[in-house]
Amino acid sequence: MWYFNSPQIVFGEDALCRLEELHGRQAFIVTDANVQHLKLDQRVQQRLERAGIPSVVYAGVEPDPCLDTVRSIAAAMTEAKPDWIIGLGGGSCLDAAKAAWLLYERPDVDPAAINPFDTFGLRAKARLIAIPTTSGTGSEATWAVVLTSCEEQRKLALGARELLPDIAIVDPALVASLPPAVTADTGLDALTHAIEGYTSTWRNDFSDGLCLKAVQLVFDYLPRAFHNGGDVEAREHMHNAAAIAGLGFGNSMTGLAHAMGHALGARLHTPHGRAVGLCLPYTIAFVARIEPDRYDDLARVLRLNVDEAGQGAAALIAALGRLQQALCEPASLAELPLTRQSFEEHLPHMLANAECDSDLVTSPRVPDHDQLQRLFECAFEGKPVDF
Ligand SMILES: [Zn+2]
């Protein structure tokens, strides 16, 4: 028995209007200083006012939110007593909103212990709306939560099925002013979700179509959104692609590029999408050695040349290289930039963190310690993976 989970997804022009239809007493908006600077929180508050719902804003979420941040948001929620919680922002804000909501409902739970096997009895106090302001994480459509243990400098890939938002509002007007570098980084995250979601060991007929469509949309529209942020059509398709990829991988999980990318991000503070996008070609080459068929499908969907079975992975890796170049993204750790000395300093921690990352569970091929070290070495030098 298997489940397909999805929030109600409201997308396209003026999707934010959905807020005017809500019934409730009090809303609590979880966001960050950047979103507040762009006054996007005010746009949400105005819509809520039209529904007669007062709201408070917590704008203190930092990139890669720590467990302590989640605890302090939950404390503010306990004071405000909301019946609607709204995560507004990139993945950090959405994930912080999910985790803080869980603590608000269940103050007895340790946020680091959020897991898919326990039942938490959420929705006794509030429901969750996710409104992304980047086109990447897909957190609006998943029950996954990534938090950071600041003491251990480690990312915790957590999640619980009940944390799936009730409503996801995918309004392209909220990404209109996303800077090019953030557009590129977050877009590569969506692409990595779609490719890993399609190749994960938990893939299924329902997630497959979503992942394939998202891969196509990213290749078609990300370069346009990057080069011309005012391209409304490209922005809208990219915003949809991120949510579609979220729905796909949210129902099949990700893999090795995310395990390595989390380890990179926690040590070097590389933006998440940049980190996983950088690792992706190396992990594709590694996984494709035992399971090439899925990469053939992906290459065909992108209309790449695949004359013979088994050539898809190489074609896909080449296409990823061209995409990275078009987006001015680094293709190796050295290009981040990172010196050999600091790479070697960080390597033992990155290896240890990647080895215990929960995303490894669904990788079709799991590297042993030596293979993982060689993968990081290749990713540092930009060398092809041939093992
Ligand atoms: Zn991701």
Short mmCIF file of N, CA and C in Angstrom, two decimals, residues 2 6 19 32 44 79 83 87 100 114 131 156 177 200 204 241 264 275 297 313 337 367:
data_model
loop_
_atom_site.label_atom_id
_atom_site.label_comp_id
_atom_site.label_asym_id
_atom_site.label_seq_id
_atom_site.Cartn_x
_atom_site.Cartn_y
_atom_site.Cartn_z
N TRP A 2 0.53 2.21 -0.80
CA TRP A 2 1.33 3.41 -0.96
C TRP A 2 0.38 4.61 -1.03
N SER A 6 -0.79 15.34 -1.62
CA SER A 6 -0.71 16.66 -2.25
C SER A 6 -1.54 17.66 -1.47
N LEU A 19 -6.36 33.59 -0.38
CA LEU A 19 -6.36 33.96 1.05
C LEU A 19 -7.66 34.67 1.45
N ASP A 32 11.14 35.99 6.44
CA ASP A 32 12.48 36.50 6.76
C ASP A 32 12.59 37.98 6.39
N VAL A 44 0.36 39.75 1.72
CA VAL A 44 -0.37 38.63 2.33
C VAL A 44 -1.31 39.15 3.42
N GLU A 79 1.98 32.29 21.96
CA GLU A 79 1.45 33.55 22.46
C GLU A 79 0.32 34.08 21.56
N ASP A 83 -4.92 30.10 14.21
CA ASP A 83 -5.53 28.89 13.65
C ASP A 83 -5.12 28.71 12.18
N GLY A 87 3.61 29.94 5.96
CA GLY A 87 5.03 30.03 5.65
C GLY A 87 5.16 30.83 4.37
N ALA A 100 7.95 24.71 13.28
CA ALA A 100 7.43 25.49 14.41
C ALA A 100 5.96 25.16 14.65
N ILE A 114 11.66 14.97 14.56
CA ILE A 114 10.55 14.89 13.61
C ILE A 114 10.87 13.77 12.62
N ILE A 131 3.48 29.58 0.99
CA ILE A 131 3.52 30.51 -0.14
C ILE A 131 4.98 30.74 -0.52
N LEU A 156 19.80 18.51 8.99
CA LEU A 156 18.95 17.39 9.37
C LEU A 156 17.82 17.31 8.35
N SER A 177 10.74 39.64 -8.70
CA SER A 177 11.99 40.39 -8.48
C SER A 177 13.12 39.52 -7.93
N SER A 200 14.83 7.82 -7.92
CA SER A 200 14.81 7.29 -6.55
C SER A 200 14.27 5.85 -6.51
N ASN A 204 7.48 5.95 -8.41
CA ASN A 204 6.24 5.21 -8.68
C ASN A 204 5.55 5.87 -9.88
N ALA A 241 7.07 24.67 -12.13
CA ALA A 241 8.01 23.55 -12.20
C ALA A 241 8.52 23.17 -10.80
N LEU A 264 27.75 19.58 2.00
CA LEU A 264 28.46 20.78 1.50
C LEU A 264 27.90 22.06 2.12
N ALA A 275 24.55 23.89 -4.27
CA ALA A 275 25.28 22.72 -3.76
C ALA A 275 24.77 21.43 -4.40
N ASP A 297 15.45 7.64 -20.30
CA ASP A 297 14.12 8.29 -20.35
C ASP A 297 14.26 9.80 -20.24
N ALA A 313 22.62 8.85 -19.75
CA ALA A 313 23.28 9.54 -18.63
C ALA A 313 24.35 10.50 -19.14
N PRO A 337 34.47 29.68 -5.22
CA PRO A 337 35.72 28.92 -5.23
C PRO A 337 35.98 28.29 -3.85
N PRO A 367 27.12 4.78 -2.18
CA PRO A 367 28.58 4.63 -2.19
C PRO A 367 29.10 4.19 -0.81
#
